[in-house]
Short mmCIF file of C-alpha atoms and ligand atoms in Angstrom, two decimals:
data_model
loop_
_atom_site.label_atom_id
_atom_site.label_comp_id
_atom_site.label_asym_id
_atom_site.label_seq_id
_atom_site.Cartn_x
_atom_site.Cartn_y
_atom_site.Cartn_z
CA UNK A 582 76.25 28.60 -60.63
CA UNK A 583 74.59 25.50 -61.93
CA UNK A 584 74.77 25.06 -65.92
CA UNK A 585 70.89 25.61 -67.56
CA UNK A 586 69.12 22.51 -68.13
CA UNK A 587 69.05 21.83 -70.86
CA UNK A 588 65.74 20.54 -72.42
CA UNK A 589 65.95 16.96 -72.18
CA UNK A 590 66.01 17.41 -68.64
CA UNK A 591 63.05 19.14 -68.79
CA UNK A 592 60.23 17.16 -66.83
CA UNK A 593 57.27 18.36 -64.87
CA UNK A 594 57.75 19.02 -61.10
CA UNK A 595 57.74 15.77 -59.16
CA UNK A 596 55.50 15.50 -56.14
CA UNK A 597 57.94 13.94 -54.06
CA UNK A 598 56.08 11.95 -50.93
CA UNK A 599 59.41 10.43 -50.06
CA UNK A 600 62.25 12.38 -47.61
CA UNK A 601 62.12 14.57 -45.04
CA UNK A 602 59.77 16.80 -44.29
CA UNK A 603 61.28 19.77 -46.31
CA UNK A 604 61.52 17.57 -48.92
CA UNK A 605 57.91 16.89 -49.39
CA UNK A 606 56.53 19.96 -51.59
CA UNK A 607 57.00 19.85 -55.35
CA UNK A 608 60.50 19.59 -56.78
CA UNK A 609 61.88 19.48 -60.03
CA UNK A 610 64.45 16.88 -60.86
CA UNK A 611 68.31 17.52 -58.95
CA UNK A 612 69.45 19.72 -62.22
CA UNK A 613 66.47 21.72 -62.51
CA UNK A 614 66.20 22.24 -59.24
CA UNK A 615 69.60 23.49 -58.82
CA UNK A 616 69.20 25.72 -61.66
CA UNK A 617 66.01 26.95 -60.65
CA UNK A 618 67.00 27.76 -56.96
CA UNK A 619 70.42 29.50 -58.22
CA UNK A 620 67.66 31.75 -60.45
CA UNK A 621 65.82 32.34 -58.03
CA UNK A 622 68.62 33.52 -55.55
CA UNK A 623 69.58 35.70 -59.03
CA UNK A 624 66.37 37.51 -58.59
CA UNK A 625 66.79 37.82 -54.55
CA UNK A 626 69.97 39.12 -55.33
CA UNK A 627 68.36 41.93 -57.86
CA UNK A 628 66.17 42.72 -55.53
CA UNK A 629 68.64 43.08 -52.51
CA UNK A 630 69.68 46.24 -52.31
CA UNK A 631 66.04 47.78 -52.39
CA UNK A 632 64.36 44.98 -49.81
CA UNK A 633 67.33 45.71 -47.36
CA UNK A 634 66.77 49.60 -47.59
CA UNK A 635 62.89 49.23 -47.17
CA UNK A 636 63.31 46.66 -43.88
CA UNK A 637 66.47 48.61 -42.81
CA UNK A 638 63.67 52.05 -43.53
CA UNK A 639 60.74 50.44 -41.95
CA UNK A 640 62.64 49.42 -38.67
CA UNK A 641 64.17 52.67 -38.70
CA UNK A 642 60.78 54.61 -38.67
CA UNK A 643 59.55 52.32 -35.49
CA UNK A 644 62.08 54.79 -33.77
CA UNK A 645 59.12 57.40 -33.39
CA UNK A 646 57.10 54.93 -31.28
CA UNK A 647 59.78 54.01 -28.94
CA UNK A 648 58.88 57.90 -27.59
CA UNK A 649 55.50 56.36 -26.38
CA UNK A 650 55.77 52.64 -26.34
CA UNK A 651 59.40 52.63 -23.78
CA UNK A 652 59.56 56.17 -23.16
CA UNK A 653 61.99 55.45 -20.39
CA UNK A 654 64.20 53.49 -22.23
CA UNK A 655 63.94 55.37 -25.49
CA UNK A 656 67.70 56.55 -25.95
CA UNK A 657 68.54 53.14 -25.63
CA UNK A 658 66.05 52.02 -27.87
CA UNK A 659 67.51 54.16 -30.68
CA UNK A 660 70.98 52.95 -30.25
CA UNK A 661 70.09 49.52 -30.34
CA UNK A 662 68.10 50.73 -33.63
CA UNK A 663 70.73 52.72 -35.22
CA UNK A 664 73.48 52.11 -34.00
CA UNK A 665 73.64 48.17 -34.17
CA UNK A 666 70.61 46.81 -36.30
CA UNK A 667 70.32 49.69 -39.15
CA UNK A 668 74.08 48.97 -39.68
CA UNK A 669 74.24 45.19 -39.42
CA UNK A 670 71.06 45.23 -41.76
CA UNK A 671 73.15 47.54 -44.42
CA UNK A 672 75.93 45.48 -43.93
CA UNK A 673 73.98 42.31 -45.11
CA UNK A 674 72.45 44.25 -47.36
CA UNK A 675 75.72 44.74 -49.42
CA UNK A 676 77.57 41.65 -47.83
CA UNK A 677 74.55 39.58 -50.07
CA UNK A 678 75.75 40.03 -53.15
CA UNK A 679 79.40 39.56 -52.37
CA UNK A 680 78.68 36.20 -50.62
CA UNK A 681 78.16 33.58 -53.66
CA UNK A 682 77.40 30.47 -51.94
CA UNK A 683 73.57 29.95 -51.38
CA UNK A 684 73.38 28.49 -48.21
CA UNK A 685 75.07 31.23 -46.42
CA UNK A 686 73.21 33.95 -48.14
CA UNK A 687 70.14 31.94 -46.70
CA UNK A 688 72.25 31.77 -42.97
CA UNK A 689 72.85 35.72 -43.22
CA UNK A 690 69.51 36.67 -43.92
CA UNK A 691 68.25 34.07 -41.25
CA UNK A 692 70.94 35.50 -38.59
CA UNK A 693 69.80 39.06 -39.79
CA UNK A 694 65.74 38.38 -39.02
CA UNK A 695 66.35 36.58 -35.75
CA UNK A 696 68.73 39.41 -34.74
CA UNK A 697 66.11 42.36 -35.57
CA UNK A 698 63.39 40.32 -33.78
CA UNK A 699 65.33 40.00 -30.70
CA UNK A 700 66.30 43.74 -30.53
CA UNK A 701 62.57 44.28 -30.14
CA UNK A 702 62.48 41.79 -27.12
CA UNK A 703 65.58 43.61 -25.98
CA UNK A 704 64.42 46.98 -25.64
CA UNK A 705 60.58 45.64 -24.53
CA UNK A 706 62.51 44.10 -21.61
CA UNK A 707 64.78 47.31 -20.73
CA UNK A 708 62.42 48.91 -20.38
CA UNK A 709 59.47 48.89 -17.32
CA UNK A 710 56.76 51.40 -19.12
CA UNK A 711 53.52 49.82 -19.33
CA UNK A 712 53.73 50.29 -23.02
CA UNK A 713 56.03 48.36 -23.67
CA UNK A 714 54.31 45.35 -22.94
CA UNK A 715 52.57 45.43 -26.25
CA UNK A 716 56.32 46.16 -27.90
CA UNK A 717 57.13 42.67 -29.05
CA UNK A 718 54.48 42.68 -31.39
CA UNK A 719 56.83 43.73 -33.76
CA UNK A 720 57.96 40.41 -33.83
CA UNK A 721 55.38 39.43 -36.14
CA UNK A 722 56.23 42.12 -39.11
CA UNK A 723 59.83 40.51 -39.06
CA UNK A 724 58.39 37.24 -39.57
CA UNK A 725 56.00 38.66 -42.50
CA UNK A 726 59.00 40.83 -44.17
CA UNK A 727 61.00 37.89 -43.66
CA UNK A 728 58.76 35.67 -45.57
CA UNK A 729 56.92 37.63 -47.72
CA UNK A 730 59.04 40.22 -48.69
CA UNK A 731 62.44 38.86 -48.47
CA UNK A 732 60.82 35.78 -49.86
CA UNK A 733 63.24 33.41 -48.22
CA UNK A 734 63.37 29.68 -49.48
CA UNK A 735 60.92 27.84 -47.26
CA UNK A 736 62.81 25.68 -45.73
CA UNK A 737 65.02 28.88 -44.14
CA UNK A 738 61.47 31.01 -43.80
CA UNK A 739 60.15 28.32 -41.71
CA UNK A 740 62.96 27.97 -39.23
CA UNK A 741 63.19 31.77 -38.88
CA UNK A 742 59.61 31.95 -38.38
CA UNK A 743 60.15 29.30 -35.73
CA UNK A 744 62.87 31.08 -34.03
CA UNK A 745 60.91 33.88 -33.95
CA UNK A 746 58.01 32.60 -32.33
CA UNK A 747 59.90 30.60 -29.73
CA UNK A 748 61.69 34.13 -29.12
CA UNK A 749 57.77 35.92 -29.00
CA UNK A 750 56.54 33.69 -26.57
CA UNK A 751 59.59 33.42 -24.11
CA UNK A 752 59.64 37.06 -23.96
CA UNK A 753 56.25 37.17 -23.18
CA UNK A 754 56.82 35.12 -20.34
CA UNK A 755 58.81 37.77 -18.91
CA UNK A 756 55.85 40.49 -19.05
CA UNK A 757 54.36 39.89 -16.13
CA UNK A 758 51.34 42.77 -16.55
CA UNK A 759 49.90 40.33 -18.56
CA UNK A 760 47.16 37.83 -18.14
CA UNK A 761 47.75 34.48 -19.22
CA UNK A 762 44.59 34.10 -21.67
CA UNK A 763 46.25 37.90 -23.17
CA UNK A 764 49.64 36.04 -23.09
CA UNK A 765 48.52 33.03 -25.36
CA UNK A 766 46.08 35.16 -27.26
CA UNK A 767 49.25 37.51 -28.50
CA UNK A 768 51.19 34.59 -28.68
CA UNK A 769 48.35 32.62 -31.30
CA UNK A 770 48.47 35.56 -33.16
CA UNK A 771 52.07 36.16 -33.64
CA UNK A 772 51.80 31.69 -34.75
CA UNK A 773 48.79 32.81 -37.12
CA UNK A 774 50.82 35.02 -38.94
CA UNK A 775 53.16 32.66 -39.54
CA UNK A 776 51.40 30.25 -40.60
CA UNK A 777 49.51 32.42 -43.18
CA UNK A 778 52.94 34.11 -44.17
CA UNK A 779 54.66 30.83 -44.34
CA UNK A 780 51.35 29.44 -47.05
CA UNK A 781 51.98 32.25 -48.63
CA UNK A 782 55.92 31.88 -48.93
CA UNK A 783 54.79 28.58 -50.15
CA UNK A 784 52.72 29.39 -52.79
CA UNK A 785 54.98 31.86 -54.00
CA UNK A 786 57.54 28.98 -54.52
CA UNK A 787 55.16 26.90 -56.18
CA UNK A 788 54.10 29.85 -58.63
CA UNK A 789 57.74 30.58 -59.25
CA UNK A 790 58.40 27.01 -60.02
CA UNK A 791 55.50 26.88 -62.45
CA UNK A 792 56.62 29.98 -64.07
CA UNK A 793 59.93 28.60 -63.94
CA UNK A 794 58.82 25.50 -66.17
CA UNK A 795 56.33 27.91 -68.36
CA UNK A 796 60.14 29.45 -69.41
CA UNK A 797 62.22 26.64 -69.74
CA UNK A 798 59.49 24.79 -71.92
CA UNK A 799 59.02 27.94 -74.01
CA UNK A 800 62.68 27.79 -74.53
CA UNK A 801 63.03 24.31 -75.12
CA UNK A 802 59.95 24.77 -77.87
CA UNK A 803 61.73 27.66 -79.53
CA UNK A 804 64.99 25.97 -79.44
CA UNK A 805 62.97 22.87 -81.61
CA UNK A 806 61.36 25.68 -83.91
CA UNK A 807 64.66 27.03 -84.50
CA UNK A 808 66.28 23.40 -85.56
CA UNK A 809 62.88 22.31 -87.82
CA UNK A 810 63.67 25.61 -89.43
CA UNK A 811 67.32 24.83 -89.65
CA UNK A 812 66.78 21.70 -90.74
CA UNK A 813 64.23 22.28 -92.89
CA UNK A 814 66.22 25.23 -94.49
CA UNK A 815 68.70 22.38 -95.17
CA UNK A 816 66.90 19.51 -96.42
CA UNK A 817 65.26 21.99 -99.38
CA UNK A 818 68.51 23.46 -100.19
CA UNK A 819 70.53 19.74 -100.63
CA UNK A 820 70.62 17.18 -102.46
CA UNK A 821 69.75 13.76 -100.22
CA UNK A 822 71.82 11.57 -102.11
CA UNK A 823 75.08 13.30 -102.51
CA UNK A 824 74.50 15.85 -99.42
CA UNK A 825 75.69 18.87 -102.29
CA UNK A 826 73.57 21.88 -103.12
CA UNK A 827 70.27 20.91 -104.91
CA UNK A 828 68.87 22.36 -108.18
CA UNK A 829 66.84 24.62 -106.23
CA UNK A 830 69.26 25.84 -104.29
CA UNK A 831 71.60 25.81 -107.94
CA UNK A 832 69.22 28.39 -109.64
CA UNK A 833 68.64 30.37 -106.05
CA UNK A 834 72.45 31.46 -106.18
CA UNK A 835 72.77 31.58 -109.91
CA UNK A 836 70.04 34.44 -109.72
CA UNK A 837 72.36 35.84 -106.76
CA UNK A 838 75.74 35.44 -107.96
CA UNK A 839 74.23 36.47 -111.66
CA UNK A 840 72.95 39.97 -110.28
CA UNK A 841 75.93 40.55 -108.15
CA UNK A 842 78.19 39.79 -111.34
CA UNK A 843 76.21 42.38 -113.31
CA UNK A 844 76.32 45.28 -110.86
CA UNK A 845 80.43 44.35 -110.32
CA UNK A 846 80.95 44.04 -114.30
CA UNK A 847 82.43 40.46 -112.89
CA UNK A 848 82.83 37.48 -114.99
CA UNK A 849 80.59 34.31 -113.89
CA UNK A 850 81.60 30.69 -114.97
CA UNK A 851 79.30 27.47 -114.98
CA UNK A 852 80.24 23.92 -115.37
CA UNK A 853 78.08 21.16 -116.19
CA UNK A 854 79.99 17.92 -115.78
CA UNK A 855 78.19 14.16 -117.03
CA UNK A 856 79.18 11.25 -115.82
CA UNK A 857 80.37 9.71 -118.93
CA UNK A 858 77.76 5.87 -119.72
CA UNK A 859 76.46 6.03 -116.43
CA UNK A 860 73.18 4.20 -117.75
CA UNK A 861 75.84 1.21 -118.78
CA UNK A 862 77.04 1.21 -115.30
CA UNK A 863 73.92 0.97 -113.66
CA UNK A 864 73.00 -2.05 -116.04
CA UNK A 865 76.37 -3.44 -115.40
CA UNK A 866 76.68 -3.02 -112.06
CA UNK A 867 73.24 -2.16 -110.35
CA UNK A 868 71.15 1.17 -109.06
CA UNK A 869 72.90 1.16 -105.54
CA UNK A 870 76.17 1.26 -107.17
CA UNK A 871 75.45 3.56 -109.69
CA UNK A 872 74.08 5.92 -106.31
CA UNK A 873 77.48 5.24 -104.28
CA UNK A 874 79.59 6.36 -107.70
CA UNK A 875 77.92 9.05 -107.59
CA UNK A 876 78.30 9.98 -104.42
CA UNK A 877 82.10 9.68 -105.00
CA UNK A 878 82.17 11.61 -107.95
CA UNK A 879 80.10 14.34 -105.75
CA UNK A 880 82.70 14.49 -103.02
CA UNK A 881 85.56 14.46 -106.03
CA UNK A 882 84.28 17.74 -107.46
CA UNK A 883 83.69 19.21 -104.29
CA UNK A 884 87.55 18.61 -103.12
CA UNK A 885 88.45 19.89 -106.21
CA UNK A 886 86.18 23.73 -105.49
CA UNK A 887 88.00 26.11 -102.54
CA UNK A 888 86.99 29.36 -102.83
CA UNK A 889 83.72 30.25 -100.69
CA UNK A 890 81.66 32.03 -103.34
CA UNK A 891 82.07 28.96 -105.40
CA UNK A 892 79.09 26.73 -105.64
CA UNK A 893 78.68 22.73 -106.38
CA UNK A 894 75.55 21.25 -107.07
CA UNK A 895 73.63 18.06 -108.25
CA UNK A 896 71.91 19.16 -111.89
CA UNK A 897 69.53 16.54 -111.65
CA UNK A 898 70.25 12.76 -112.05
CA UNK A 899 74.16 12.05 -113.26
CA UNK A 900 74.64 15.72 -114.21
CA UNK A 901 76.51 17.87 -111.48
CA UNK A 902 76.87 22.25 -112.35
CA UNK A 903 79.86 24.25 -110.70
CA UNK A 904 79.10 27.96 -109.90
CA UNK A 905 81.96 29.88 -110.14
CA UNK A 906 81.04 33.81 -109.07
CA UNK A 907 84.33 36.54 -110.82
CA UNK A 908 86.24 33.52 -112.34
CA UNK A 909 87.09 34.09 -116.35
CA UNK A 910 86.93 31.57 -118.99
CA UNK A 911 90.77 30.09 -118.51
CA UNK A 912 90.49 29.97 -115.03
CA UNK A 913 87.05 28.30 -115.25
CA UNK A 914 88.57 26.05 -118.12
CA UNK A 915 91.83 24.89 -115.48
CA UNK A 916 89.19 24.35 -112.52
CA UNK A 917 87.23 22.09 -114.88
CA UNK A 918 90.43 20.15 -115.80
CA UNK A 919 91.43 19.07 -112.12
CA UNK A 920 87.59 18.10 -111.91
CA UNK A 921 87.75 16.05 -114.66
CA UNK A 922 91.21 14.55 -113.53
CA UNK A 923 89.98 13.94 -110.64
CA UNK A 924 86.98 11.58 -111.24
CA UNK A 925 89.32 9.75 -113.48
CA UNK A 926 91.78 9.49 -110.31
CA UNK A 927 89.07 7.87 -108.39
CA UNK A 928 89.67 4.66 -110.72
CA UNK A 929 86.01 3.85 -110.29
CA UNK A 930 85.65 0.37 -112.27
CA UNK A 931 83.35 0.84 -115.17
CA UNK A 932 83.68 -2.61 -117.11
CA UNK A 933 80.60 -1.09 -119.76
CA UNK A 934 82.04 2.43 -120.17
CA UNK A 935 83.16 3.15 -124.05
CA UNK A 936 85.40 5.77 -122.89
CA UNK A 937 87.86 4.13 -120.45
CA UNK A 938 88.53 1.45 -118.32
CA UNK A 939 87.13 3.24 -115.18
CA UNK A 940 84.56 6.22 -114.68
CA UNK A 941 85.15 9.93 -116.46
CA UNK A 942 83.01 12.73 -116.99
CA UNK A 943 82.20 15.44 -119.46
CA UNK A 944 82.78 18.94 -118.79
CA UNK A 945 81.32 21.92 -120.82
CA UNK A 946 82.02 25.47 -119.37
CA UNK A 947 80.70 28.57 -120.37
CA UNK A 948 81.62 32.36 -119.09
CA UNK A 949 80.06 35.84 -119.45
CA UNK A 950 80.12 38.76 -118.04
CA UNK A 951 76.11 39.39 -117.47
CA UNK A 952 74.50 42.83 -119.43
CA UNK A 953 71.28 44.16 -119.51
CA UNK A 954 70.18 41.31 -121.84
CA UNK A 955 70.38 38.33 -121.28
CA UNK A 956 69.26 35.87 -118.20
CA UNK A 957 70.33 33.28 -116.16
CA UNK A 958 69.35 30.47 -118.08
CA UNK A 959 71.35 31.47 -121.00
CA UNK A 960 74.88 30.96 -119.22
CA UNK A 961 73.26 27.10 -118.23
CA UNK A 962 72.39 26.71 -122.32
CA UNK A 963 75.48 27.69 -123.20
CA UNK A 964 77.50 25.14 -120.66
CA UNK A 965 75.19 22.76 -121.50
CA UNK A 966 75.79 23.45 -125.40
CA UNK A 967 79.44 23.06 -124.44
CA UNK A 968 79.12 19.79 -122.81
CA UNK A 969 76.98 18.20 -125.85
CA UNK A 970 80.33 18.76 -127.45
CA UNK A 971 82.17 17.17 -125.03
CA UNK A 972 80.21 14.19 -125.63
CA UNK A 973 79.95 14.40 -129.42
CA UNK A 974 83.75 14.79 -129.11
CA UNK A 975 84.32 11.61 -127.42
CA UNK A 976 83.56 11.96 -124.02
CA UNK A 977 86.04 12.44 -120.70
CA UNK A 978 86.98 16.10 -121.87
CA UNK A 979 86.70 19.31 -120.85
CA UNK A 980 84.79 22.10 -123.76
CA UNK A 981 84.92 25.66 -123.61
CA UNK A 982 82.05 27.44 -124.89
CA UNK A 983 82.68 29.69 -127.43
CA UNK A 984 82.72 33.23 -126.90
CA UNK A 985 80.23 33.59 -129.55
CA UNK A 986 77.95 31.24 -127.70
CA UNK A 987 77.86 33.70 -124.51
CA UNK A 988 77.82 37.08 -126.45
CA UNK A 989 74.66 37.17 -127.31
CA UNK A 990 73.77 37.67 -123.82
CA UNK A 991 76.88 40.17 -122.81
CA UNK A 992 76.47 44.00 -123.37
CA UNK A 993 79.59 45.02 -125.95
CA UNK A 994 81.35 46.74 -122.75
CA UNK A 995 81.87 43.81 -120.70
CA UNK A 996 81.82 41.02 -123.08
CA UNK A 997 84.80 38.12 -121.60
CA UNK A 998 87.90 38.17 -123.90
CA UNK A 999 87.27 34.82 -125.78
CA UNK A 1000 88.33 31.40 -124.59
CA UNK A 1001 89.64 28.74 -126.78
CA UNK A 1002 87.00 27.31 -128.70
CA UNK A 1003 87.70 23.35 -127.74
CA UNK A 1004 89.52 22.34 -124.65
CA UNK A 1005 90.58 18.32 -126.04
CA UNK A 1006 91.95 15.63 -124.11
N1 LIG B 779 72.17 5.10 -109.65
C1 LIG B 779 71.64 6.26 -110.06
N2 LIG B 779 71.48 6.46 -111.38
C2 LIG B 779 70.97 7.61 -111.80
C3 LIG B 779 70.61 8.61 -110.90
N3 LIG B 779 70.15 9.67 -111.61
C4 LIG B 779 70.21 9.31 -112.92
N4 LIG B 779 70.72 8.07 -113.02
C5 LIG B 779 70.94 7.31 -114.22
O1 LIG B 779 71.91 7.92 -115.05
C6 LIG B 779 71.73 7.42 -116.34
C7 LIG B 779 71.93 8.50 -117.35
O2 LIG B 779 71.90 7.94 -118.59
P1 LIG B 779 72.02 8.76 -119.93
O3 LIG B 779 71.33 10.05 -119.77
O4 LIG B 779 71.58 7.86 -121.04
O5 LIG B 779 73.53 9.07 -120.05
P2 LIG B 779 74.80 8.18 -120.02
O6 LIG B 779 74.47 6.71 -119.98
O7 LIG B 779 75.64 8.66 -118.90
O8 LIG B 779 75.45 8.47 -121.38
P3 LIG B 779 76.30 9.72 -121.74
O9 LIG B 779 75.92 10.83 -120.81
O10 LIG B 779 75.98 9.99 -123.14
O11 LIG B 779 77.72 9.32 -121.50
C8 LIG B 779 70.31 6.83 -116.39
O12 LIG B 779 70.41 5.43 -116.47
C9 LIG B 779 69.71 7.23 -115.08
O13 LIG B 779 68.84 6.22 -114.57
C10 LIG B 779 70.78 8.35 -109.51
O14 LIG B 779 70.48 9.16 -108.63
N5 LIG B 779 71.30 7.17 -109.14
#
């Protein structure tokens, strides 16, 4: 089976005025195509089993009219009927589904049609009741089942169709009780009917093509919806410079992870981390520096975060926050530490810092255990309270908030053992 196209293949059906005469209806382009006739031989295939029992039904019935049509001849008929063409019909019947290549499905069902078309010119010419002159009629249903009903591709419908007819008219040369002007006047009508059967199986094709495209376009459109929303979903959740979390998406989980903390009686740490006289280096060394350091010291803190639940973002401007959902104060406190060591590993030249000879942050963390009072904002205030002592301290260091800081906010019960007061480096 072909792979689906996949939407950039997707172009409307070319009118093709070039090849052979088959060729010349709409197609879509080779990959389309392919994938549109293996669908459609899909849908054949679903409807197999219940086409098959209907012709295998319908031809079956005809038996009653064999009494008057070739009386004489009528035992024979019905072996011909069930005996050989009932049975080769079931047999194609479930032999369609087994076969998997296309072009001899389209061969068995061809073979099949021509061979229940000439069992009617069989038995007409067995047998010598006057009757049975008008027997080969039948020819014609075979040819509308054929392309109506079994819906054959056209190229196939129309070379059954013109076996068929070739096979109407030579047996008709063999009735001799029949006038010439009768002759060609059964014989134009048997050609009519193809001819309107085979516009029909034409039109069915080009319906099931446009159909076809309706889907694939449909898909292709959803498959775009679903990306813009992806996208889109992306873009407002991260930051553009440093590709972290943004502060919208920040307070979106700090609301999640704060509630979940609260109903599990779980700790929740923050860290705010500032990069330490980043104004100096963008007046030393320029705006688009100043955005690539950051984007370093982005990816630092990130390397430094491994658990899933644990969330870095961009504060706003030089300020980054670390979300870190069931994590206590000395854990929090260590995490912050390789953060801060990290930066400072980075070696980042910062000729105008006052701190050191290359780029370092500030780090304040804060942890509670979220009660009934208290909000989300409190737990930021408190980190960020932490960090203004980081700075005030010097700079490059890691500060604990106090557990008094945080308790105002924590119900008695599940108030976080205190943390150190100052972390110093
Ligand atoms: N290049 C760049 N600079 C930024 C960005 N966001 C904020 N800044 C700059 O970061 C600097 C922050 O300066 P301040 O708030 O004075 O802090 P600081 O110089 O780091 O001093 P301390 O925090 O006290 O160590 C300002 O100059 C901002 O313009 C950004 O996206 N890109």
């Amino acid at each position: 089976m072909s792979r689906e196209p996949s939407p950039q293949d997707l172009t409307a059906p070319q009118s093709s005025t070039s090849g052979s005469f088959w060729e010349r209806h709409d197609k879509f382009p080779a990959e389309i195509e392919a994938s549109f006739q293996a669908e459609m031989d899909r849908l054949r295939e679903h409807r197999m089993v219940r086409t098959g029992l209907a012709g295998a039904l319908l031809y079956g019935a005809f038996a009653i009219s064999d009494l008057s049509m070739v009386p004489d001849v009528y035992q024979q008929a019905w072996l011909i009927r069930f005996l050989i063409v009932i049975p080769l019909m079931l047999l194609g019947t479930i032999l369609f589904s087994r076969l998997k290549n296309l072009l001899m499905r389209e061969a068995m069902l061809s073979v099949s049609l021509i061979v229940t078309g000439a069992s009617l010119s069989l038995i007409a010419a067995l047998s010598q009741h006057p009757n049975a002159v008008h027997y080969h009629t039948g020819v014609t249903l075979i040819v509308l089942f054929g392309n109506i009903v079994l819906n054959q591709r056209f190229r196939s419908a129309a070379i059954v169709s013109a076996a068929l007819v070739v096979l109407y008219g030579v047996s008709l040369l063999q009735v001799a009780a029949m006038s010439a002007e009768v002759r060609f006047n059964n014989w134009l009508f048997c050609a009519a009917a193809v001819i309107i059967s085979l516009i029909a199986n034409f039109r069915m094709d080009q319906d099931q093509r446009r159909a076809y495209l309706a889907r694939l376009r449909e898909q292709q459109r959803n498959e775009e919806l679903s990306n813009a929303v992806e996208l889109l979903g992306r873009l407002s959740a991260e930051d553009a410079l440093t590709r972290l979390a943004n502060r919208r998406e920040f307070d979106r989980r700090l609301s999640i992870e704060w509630n979940r903390a609260r109903r599990d009686g779980h700790a929740l740490s923050l860290v705010l981390i500032d990069v330490d006289c980043f104004k100096n280096y963008n007046d030393h060394y320029g705006h688009p520096a100043g955005d690539a350091c950051l984007q370093k010291v982005a990816d630092a803190l990130q390397s430094v975060v491994r658990r899933s639940a644990d969330l870095v973002a961009r504060f706003g401007g030089e300020e980054f926050v670390v979300l870190l959902p069931a994590t206590d104060a000395a854990d929090a406190a260590a995490l912050a530490e390789r953060m801060r060591r990290q930066v400072s590993d980075l070696q980042i030249p910062h000729a105008a810092s006052r701190v050191a000879a290359g780029i370092t942050v500030s780090l304040g963390v804060a942890t509670l255990t979220p009660g009934d009072a208290g909000q989300p904002p409190d737990l930021v205030a408190a980190a960020d309270a932490a960090l203004y002592r980081a700075k005030e301290q010097g700079r490059n260091r890691v500060v604990v908030a106090p557990a008094a800081a945080t308790a105002a906010v924590t119900t008695a019960a599940n108030a976080t053992p205190a943390p150190p007061a100052t972390h110093q480096h």
